[in-house]
Structures are given as C-alpha cells and as structure tokens.
Amino acid sequence: GMSSSSSFFLSYAQQLQKPMCVEMCIQALKMTSSDHKDSKSTICKTISCLLPTDLEVKRACQLTEFLLQPTVDSYYAVESLYNEPDQKPEEDGSLPVPNSLRCELLLAFKTQWPFDPEFWDWKTLKRNCLALMGEEAAIVSSIDTLNDTDEQEVESALGKLPEYRDLEDFLLTTTNELNEITDEREKNREAKKLREQGFVSARFRNWRAYMQYCVLCDKEFLGHRIVRHAQKHFKDGVYLCPICADSFETREVLEPHVASHVKQSCKERLAAMKAARKVTKPPQSPKSPSKNSKVAAKVSIS
C-alpha cells in the first residue's frame, strides 16, 4: 500500500498539472538527503504513479528504491522491470510531460546513483546490484541456480546415489563402508529431525519467505517472478491472478495486483519470522515451521 503522504501528494497532483507535479518531485529529490530513505522512497513511488506508462522512468524509480534499501524484494522488483522489453519513444507526441522535463528527471536520479547503467545490459547491472546486497546476494544466486536448473536435471542429480550390481555385491562391501552408510543415514535422519524442528538455515528461511505459490498450476516461484508467470494464465481474453485467481482484463492492471500480493506476503512472512526469532522456544516441544511456511505460501493473501 502507499503511504498517506504519497496518496496526499497524488490527490494534490490531480488538482495541478502533471508537469508541475513532476517538477516538484525533481526538486524534492534534489533536496532530500539519502538519510531520509522513506521520504526518498515516497518520492519515487509518487513519480511512478505520475508517469505509469514510462518504463525508463519506472526503472529509474525502482532502481533508486533498491539503492536506498538493497533487499531481495527490491532487487526482484528491479529485475522484473529490466526484463520487460524496452519501449520505443512515443511518436504521436502525446507525452505526459515535456521531454526536457523528463530528461531533467532522469538526470536527477542518475546524479544520486553510485553508477550509471545507461549502456549496460541487464547482466552488468545485476552484477553491480548484487555487489551491494551483502549476504542477501547469496539468496538471489542460489535461487537463480534453482530457477535455471531443469526439473529433469534435479531429478537425475538426486538419482545419482551409489549403485550396486546386486545384493551380494552390496553385502560384500566392507563393514567399514556399511558403517559409513548407516552413519550417513543416521546423520541424514538427524538433520531431517533438526530441519523439522525449525533449525533451518537462515538462507532457507529467507527463501521460504519469498516463495510464491501459483494456485492455477501448482508450482512455486520466487518473489516477483510470479508476476511474469502470471502472463501465462491468459484465457478467453482475461488474465487470472496466480495467487487469488481473480480475473483482469489487461496486463497493466494484473501486474501491479500480483506484485502487491508478493510484497504483502513477503512482508508478513518476514515479520512472522522476526517475531519467531525473538521468542526463543525451549527445544523440547518445537513447532514445525517447514510445513507452516509451505501452507503460508499456499494461502492467498487477500
């Protein structure tokens, strides 16, 4: 949801002309110091709402928000915008604001960035973004690996367990090796128990917080990737939301709707995780968050 200051700004924007509002945002951008992250973020959101069809401006807004707070969530928001095909300049001259003002706006953003990605491809920008993310970058790269791995590959990797020619061959292996196998099984069993008790790694915990479940095709996607996936569910002239199954007539309405689900559910799950971490429970009667998080992923956030 938008903050009240942002919505006030917008209602004020309706009374004034758009160029004047953009002009005010440019001044506000220049005047606000980087310490005031929330104010700067509000200005970015306001500009996005003022120029909703300008992809380059929306990218600049989102990238600025990411640079203010380089989180997994804001990273995926940048990724989904940069993976949209570039726009061709409007030829009919129906620009919402004069081009000179638009250039001034983009320049106001650029002067605040630690780099200028204008001629970069997504790969280069991605590398620079991940460099700013600290430990959270590991979540993105491990998820990328997972998303880029074919399901068959995963299955075949899991299938590469030791093979024995026959039972006799298995039984003839040294006792030492048999001990190792039983130890390994025991170790795995212990690990599984610990996992079920909620002693999961921080990375896995974070990962679960960002996972989104598509109710239409029973698959999971990471964070904002479900926004792109939503385009696949287009039937009889309408788009269906993969999270709550509501129908929408255009992509322009569908995408922000799905993105808001993602944002909301990530926020709620991360808050729940923080709360759970504060309450240190005795290890005798642990709950099973691994199952709960799976359920949380499947429950649609209204």
CSV table of C-alpha atoms in Angstrom, one decimal:
chain,number,residue,atom,x,y,z
A,1,GLY,CA,0.0,0.0,0.0
A,2,MET,CA,1.0,3.6,-0.5
A,3,SER,CA,1.9,5.8,2.5
A,4,SER,CA,-0.5,8.6,3.4
A,5,SER,CA,2.0,11.2,2.4
A,6,SER,CA,2.3,9.6,-1.0
A,7,SER,CA,-1.5,9.4,-1.5
A,8,PHE,CA,-1.9,13.1,-0.3
A,9,PHE,CA,0.8,14.0,-2.9
A,10,LEU,CA,-1.2,12.3,-5.6
A,11,SER,CA,-4.6,13.8,-4.8
A,12,TYR,CA,-2.8,17.1,-4.8
A,13,ALA,CA,-1.4,16.1,-8.2
A,14,GLN,CA,-4.8,15.8,-9.7
A,15,GLN,CA,-5.5,19.4,-8.9
A,16,LEU,CA,-2.3,20.6,-10.5
A,17,GLN,CA,-0.9,19.8,-14.0
A,18,LYS,CA,1.3,16.8,-14.3
A,19,PRO,CA,4.4,18.6,-15.4
A,20,MET,CA,4.2,20.9,-12.4
A,21,CYS,CA,4.0,17.8,-10.1
A,22,VAL,CA,7.0,16.2,-11.8
A,23,GLU,CA,8.9,19.5,-11.4
A,24,MET,CA,8.0,19.4,-7.6
A,25,CYS,CA,9.2,15.8,-7.4
A,26,ILE,CA,12.5,16.7,-9.1
A,27,GLN,CA,13.1,19.5,-6.5
A,28,ALA,CA,12.1,17.2,-3.7
A,29,LEU,CA,14.6,14.5,-5.0
A,30,LYS,CA,17.4,17.0,-5.0
A,31,MET,CA,16.6,18.4,-1.6
A,32,THR,CA,16.1,15.1,0.3
A,33,SER,CA,19.2,13.6,1.7
A,34,SER,CA,19.9,9.9,1.4
A,35,ASP,CA,19.4,9.6,5.2
A,36,HIS,CA,15.7,10.1,4.7
A,37,LYS,CA,15.1,6.8,3.0
A,38,ASP,CA,11.4,6.7,3.5
A,39,SER,CA,10.9,10.2,2.1
A,40,LYS,CA,13.0,9.4,-0.9
A,41,SER,CA,11.1,6.2,-1.5
A,42,THR,CA,7.8,8.0,-1.3
A,43,ILE,CA,9.0,10.5,-3.9
A,44,CYS,CA,10.0,7.5,-6.2
A,45,LYS,CA,6.5,5.9,-5.7
A,46,THR,CA,4.8,9.2,-6.5
A,47,ILE,CA,6.8,9.7,-9.7
A,48,SER,CA,5.9,6.1,-10.7
A,49,CYS,CA,2.3,6.9,-10.2
A,50,LEU,CA,2.5,10.2,-12.1
A,51,LEU,CA,4.2,8.5,-15.2
A,52,PRO,CA,2.9,4.9,-15.1
A,53,THR,CA,3.5,4.2,-18.8
A,54,ASP,CA,7.1,5.4,-18.9
A,55,LEU,CA,9.2,2.3,-18.5
A,56,GLU,CA,12.5,4.1,-18.3
A,57,VAL,CA,11.2,6.4,-15.5
A,58,LYS,CA,9.7,3.4,-13.7
A,59,ARG,CA,13.1,1.6,-13.9
A,60,ALA,CA,14.9,4.7,-12.5
A,61,CYS,CA,12.4,4.9,-9.6
A,62,GLN,CA,12.7,1.2,-8.7
A,63,LEU,CA,16.5,1.2,-9.0
A,64,THR,CA,16.6,4.3,-6.7
A,65,GLU,CA,14.4,2.4,-4.2
A,66,PHE,CA,16.7,-0.6,-4.4
A,67,LEU,CA,19.8,1.5,-3.9
A,68,LEU,CA,18.2,3.0,-0.8
A,69,GLN,CA,17.5,-0.4,0.6
A,70,PRO,CA,19.1,-3.3,-1.3
A,71,THR,CA,16.9,-6.1,-0.2
A,72,VAL,CA,15.9,-9.3,-2.1
A,73,ASP,CA,12.4,-7.9,-2.6
A,74,SER,CA,13.5,-4.6,-4.1
A,75,TYR,CA,16.1,-6.5,-6.2
A,76,TYR,CA,13.4,-8.7,-7.8
A,77,ALA,CA,11.2,-5.6,-8.5
A,78,VAL,CA,14.2,-4.1,-10.4
A,79,GLU,CA,14.8,-7.4,-12.2
A,80,SER,CA,11.2,-7.7,-13.4
A,81,LEU,CA,11.2,-4.1,-14.8
A,82,TYR,CA,14.6,-4.5,-16.6
A,83,ASN,CA,13.4,-7.8,-18.2
A,84,GLU,CA,10.5,-6.0,-19.8
A,85,PRO,CA,11.2,-5.2,-23.5
A,86,ASP,CA,12.5,-1.6,-24.0
A,87,GLN,CA,9.9,0.9,-25.1
A,88,LYS,CA,10.0,2.7,-28.4
A,89,PRO,CA,9.8,6.5,-28.0
A,90,GLU,CA,6.2,7.9,-28.4
A,91,GLU,CA,5.9,9.1,-32.0
A,92,ASP,CA,2.5,10.8,-31.8
A,93,GLY,CA,3.9,13.5,-29.5
A,94,SER,CA,1.4,12.5,-26.7
A,95,LEU,CA,4.0,12.7,-23.9
A,96,PRO,CA,2.5,13.2,-20.4
A,97,VAL,CA,5.3,15.7,-19.7
A,98,PRO,CA,7.7,17.7,-22.0
A,99,ASN,CA,10.8,15.8,-23.0
A,100,SER,CA,13.1,18.4,-21.4
A,101,LEU,CA,11.4,17.8,-18.1
A,102,ARG,CA,11.7,14.1,-18.5
A,103,CYS,CA,15.4,14.4,-19.2
A,104,GLU,CA,15.8,16.6,-16.1
A,105,LEU,CA,14.0,14.0,-14.0
A,106,LEU,CA,16.2,11.1,-15.3
A,107,LEU,CA,19.3,13.2,-14.6
A,108,ALA,CA,18.1,14.0,-11.1
A,109,PHE,CA,18.0,10.2,-10.5
A,110,LYS,CA,21.3,9.5,-12.1
A,111,THR,CA,23.3,12.0,-10.1
A,112,GLN,CA,22.3,10.1,-7.0
A,113,TRP,CA,23.4,6.6,-8.2
A,114,PRO,CA,26.8,5.1,-7.5
A,115,PHE,CA,26.9,4.0,-11.1
A,116,ASP,CA,25.3,4.9,-14.5
A,117,PRO,CA,23.7,1.8,-16.0
A,118,GLU,CA,22.5,3.6,-19.2
A,119,PHE,CA,24.5,1.5,-21.7
A,120,TRP,CA,24.7,-1.6,-19.6
A,121,ASP,CA,23.0,-4.9,-20.3
A,122,TRP,CA,21.0,-6.5,-17.5
A,123,LYS,CA,23.8,-8.9,-16.6
A,124,THR,CA,26.2,-6.0,-15.8
A,125,LEU,CA,23.5,-4.1,-13.8
A,126,LYS,CA,22.6,-7.3,-12.0
A,127,ARG,CA,26.3,-7.9,-11.0
A,128,ASN,CA,26.5,-4.3,-9.6
A,129,CYS,CA,23.2,-4.7,-7.7
A,130,LEU,CA,24.2,-8.0,-6.2
A,131,ALA,CA,27.5,-6.4,-5.1
A,132,LEU,CA,25.5,-4.0,-2.9
A,133,MET,CA,23.4,-6.7,-1.3
A,134,GLY,CA,25.8,-8.2,1.2
A,135,GLU,CA,24.7,-11.6,2.5
A,136,GLU,CA,21.3,-11.4,0.8
A,137,ALA,CA,23.0,-11.7,-2.6
A,138,ALA,CA,23.5,-15.4,-1.8
A,139,ILE,CA,19.8,-15.9,-1.7
A,140,VAL,CA,19.4,-14.4,-5.2
A,141,SER,CA,22.2,-16.5,-6.7
A,142,SER,CA,21.1,-19.8,-5.0
A,143,ILE,CA,17.6,-19.1,-6.3
A,144,ASP,CA,18.8,-18.3,-9.8
A,145,THR,CA,20.6,-21.6,-9.8
A,146,LEU,CA,17.4,-23.3,-8.8
A,147,ASN,CA,15.3,-21.5,-11.4
A,148,ASP,CA,17.8,-22.1,-14.1
A,149,THR,CA,18.1,-25.8,-13.4
A,150,ASP,CA,15.8,-28.0,-15.4
A,151,GLU,CA,13.5,-30.2,-13.3
A,152,GLN,CA,14.8,-33.3,-15.0
A,153,GLU,CA,18.4,-32.3,-14.1
A,154,VAL,CA,17.4,-32.0,-10.5
A,155,GLU,CA,15.8,-35.5,-10.6
A,156,SER,CA,18.8,-37.0,-12.3
A,157,ALA,CA,21.1,-35.4,-9.7
A,158,LEU,CA,19.1,-36.9,-7.0
A,159,GLY,CA,19.2,-40.3,-8.8
A,160,LYS,CA,23.0,-40.4,-8.7
A,161,LEU,CA,23.1,-42.5,-5.5
A,162,PRO,CA,25.6,-45.3,-5.3
A,163,GLU,CA,24.5,-48.3,-7.4
A,164,TYR,CA,25.3,-51.9,-6.5
A,165,ARG,CA,25.4,-54.6,-9.1
A,166,ASP,CA,23.4,-56.9,-6.9
A,167,LEU,CA,22.6,-57.7,-3.3
A,168,GLU,CA,25.7,-59.9,-2.9
A,169,ASP,CA,27.9,-57.0,-4.1
A,170,PHE,CA,26.2,-54.8,-1.5
A,171,LEU,CA,26.7,-57.3,1.3
A,172,LEU,CA,30.3,-57.9,0.3
A,173,THR,CA,31.3,-54.3,0.7
A,174,THR,CA,33.5,-53.8,3.8
A,175,THR,CA,31.9,-53.5,7.2
A,176,ASN,CA,33.6,-50.1,7.4
A,177,GLU,CA,31.7,-48.9,4.3
A,178,LEU,CA,28.5,-50.3,5.7
A,179,ASN,CA,29.1,-48.4,8.9
A,180,GLU,CA,29.6,-45.3,6.9
A,181,ILE,CA,26.4,-45.8,5.1
A,182,THR,CA,24.4,-46.4,8.3
A,183,ASP,CA,26.2,-43.3,9.8
A,184,GLU,CA,25.3,-41.3,6.8
A,185,ARG,CA,21.6,-42.4,7.0
A,186,GLU,CA,21.6,-41.7,10.7
A,187,LYS,CA,23.2,-38.3,10.0
A,188,ASN,CA,20.5,-37.6,7.4
A,189,ARG,CA,17.8,-38.7,9.8
A,190,GLU,CA,19.2,-36.4,12.5
A,191,ALA,CA,19.5,-33.5,10.0
A,192,LYS,CA,15.9,-34.1,8.9
A,193,LYS,CA,14.7,-34.1,12.5
A,194,LEU,CA,16.5,-30.8,13.2
A,195,ARG,CA,15.1,-29.3,10.0
A,196,GLU,CA,11.6,-30.3,11.0
A,197,GLN,CA,12.1,-28.8,14.4
A,198,GLY,CA,12.8,-25.5,12.7
A,199,PHE,CA,16.6,-25.3,12.9
A,200,VAL,CA,16.7,-24.4,9.3
A,201,SER,CA,19.5,-22.3,7.8
A,202,ALA,CA,18.8,-18.5,7.6
A,203,ARG,CA,19.1,-18.7,3.8
A,204,PHE,CA,16.4,-21.4,3.6
A,205,ARG,CA,14.2,-19.4,6.0
A,206,ASN,CA,14.5,-16.3,3.8
A,207,TRP,CA,14.0,-18.3,0.8
A,208,ARG,CA,10.7,-19.6,2.1
A,209,ALA,CA,9.6,-16.1,2.9
A,210,TYR,CA,9.9,-15.1,-0.7
A,211,MET,CA,8.4,-18.2,-2.3
A,212,GLN,CA,5.1,-17.7,-4.1
A,213,TYR,CA,2.7,-20.4,-4.9
A,214,CYS,CA,0.6,-20.5,-8.1
A,215,VAL,CA,-2.8,-21.8,-7.3
A,216,LEU,CA,-3.5,-22.3,-11.0
A,217,CYS,CA,-0.7,-24.7,-11.9
A,218,ASP,CA,0.6,-25.9,-8.5
A,219,LYS,CA,4.1,-24.5,-9.0
A,220,GLU,CA,6.3,-22.3,-6.8
A,221,PHE,CA,8.1,-19.2,-8.0
A,222,LEU,CA,10.5,-16.8,-6.2
A,223,GLY,CA,9.1,-13.4,-5.3
A,224,HIS,CA,8.4,-11.2,-8.2
A,225,ARG,CA,9.0,-13.9,-10.8
A,226,ILE,CA,5.4,-14.9,-10.3
A,227,VAL,CA,4.4,-11.5,-11.8
A,228,ARG,CA,6.0,-12.6,-15.1
A,229,HIS,CA,4.5,-16.1,-14.8
A,230,ALA,CA,1.0,-14.5,-14.3
A,231,GLN,CA,1.0,-13.6,-18.0
A,232,LYS,CA,0.8,-17.3,-18.9
A,233,HIS,CA,-2.6,-17.6,-17.4
A,234,PHE,CA,-4.5,-15.7,-20.1
A,235,LYS,CA,-7.7,-17.4,-21.2
A,236,ASP,CA,-10.8,-16.2,-23.1
A,237,GLY,CA,-9.5,-12.7,-23.1
A,238,VAL,CA,-8.8,-12.4,-19.4
A,239,TYR,CA,-5.8,-12.8,-17.2
A,240,LEU,CA,-6.1,-14.7,-13.9
A,241,CYS,CA,-4.1,-13.8,-10.8
A,242,PRO,CA,-2.0,-16.9,-9.9
A,243,ILE,CA,-2.3,-16.1,-6.2
A,244,CYS,CA,-6.0,-15.3,-5.6
A,245,ALA,CA,-7.5,-16.4,-9.1
A,246,ASP,CA,-9.2,-13.0,-9.6
A,247,SER,CA,-9.6,-12.1,-13.3
A,248,PHE,CA,-8.3,-8.9,-15.0
A,249,GLU,CA,-8.7,-7.6,-18.5
A,250,THR,CA,-5.3,-6.1,-19.0
A,251,ARG,CA,-1.7,-6.9,-18.1
A,252,GLU,CA,-1.3,-3.3,-16.8
A,253,VAL,CA,-3.9,-3.9,-14.1
A,254,LEU,CA,-2.9,-7.5,-13.4
A,255,GLU,CA,0.8,-7.0,-12.8
A,256,PRO,CA,0.7,-4.4,-10.0
A,257,HIS,CA,-2.1,-6.5,-8.4
A,258,VAL,CA,0.1,-9.6,-8.4
A,259,ALA,CA,3.2,-7.6,-7.3
A,260,SER,CA,1.2,-6.2,-4.3
A,261,HIS,CA,0.3,-9.8,-3.2
A,262,VAL,CA,4.1,-10.6,-3.4
A,263,LYS,CA,5.1,-7.6,-1.4
A,264,GLN,CA,2.4,-8.1,1.2
A,265,SER,CA,3.1,-11.8,1.7
A,266,CYS,CA,6.9,-11.3,1.9
A,267,LYS,CA,6.4,-8.5,4.4
A,268,GLU,CA,4.0,-10.7,6.6
A,269,ARG,CA,6.2,-13.8,6.5
A,270,LEU,CA,9.4,-11.8,7.2
A,271,ALA,CA,7.7,-10.1,10.2
A,272,ALA,CA,6.4,-13.5,11.4
A,273,MET,CA,10.0,-14.9,11.1
A,274,LYS,CA,11.4,-12.0,13.0
A,275,ALA,CA,8.8,-12.5,15.8
A,276,ALA,CA,9.5,-16.2,15.9
A,277,ARG,CA,13.3,-15.5,16.3
A,278,LYS,CA,12.7,-13.1,19.2
A,279,VAL,CA,10.6,-15.7,21.1
A,280,THR,CA,13.2,-18.3,21.9
A,281,LYS,CA,11.3,-21.5,22.5
A,282,PRO,CA,12.7,-24.4,24.5
A,283,PRO,CA,13.9,-27.1,22.2
A,284,GLN,CA,11.8,-29.8,23.9
A,285,SER,CA,8.5,-29.1,22.1
A,286,PRO,CA,9.4,-27.4,18.8
A,287,LYS,CA,6.7,-26.5,16.2
A,288,SER,CA,7.2,-27.4,12.6
A,289,PRO,CA,7.7,-24.2,10.6
A,290,SER,CA,8.8,-26.1,7.5
A,291,LYS,CA,5.2,-27.3,7.0
A,292,ASN,CA,3.7,-24.0,8.1
A,293,SER,CA,5.7,-22.0,5.6
A,294,LYS,CA,4.6,-24.3,2.8
A,295,VAL,CA,1.0,-23.6,3.9
A,296,ALA,CA,1.7,-19.9,4.2
A,297,ALA,CA,2.9,-19.9,0.6
A,298,LYS,CA,-0.3,-21.6,-0.5
A,299,VAL,CA,-2.7,-19.3,1.5
A,300,SER,CA,-3.6,-16.5,-0.8
A,301,ILE,CA,-3.1,-13.1,0.8
A,302,SER,CA,-6.3,-11.1,0.3
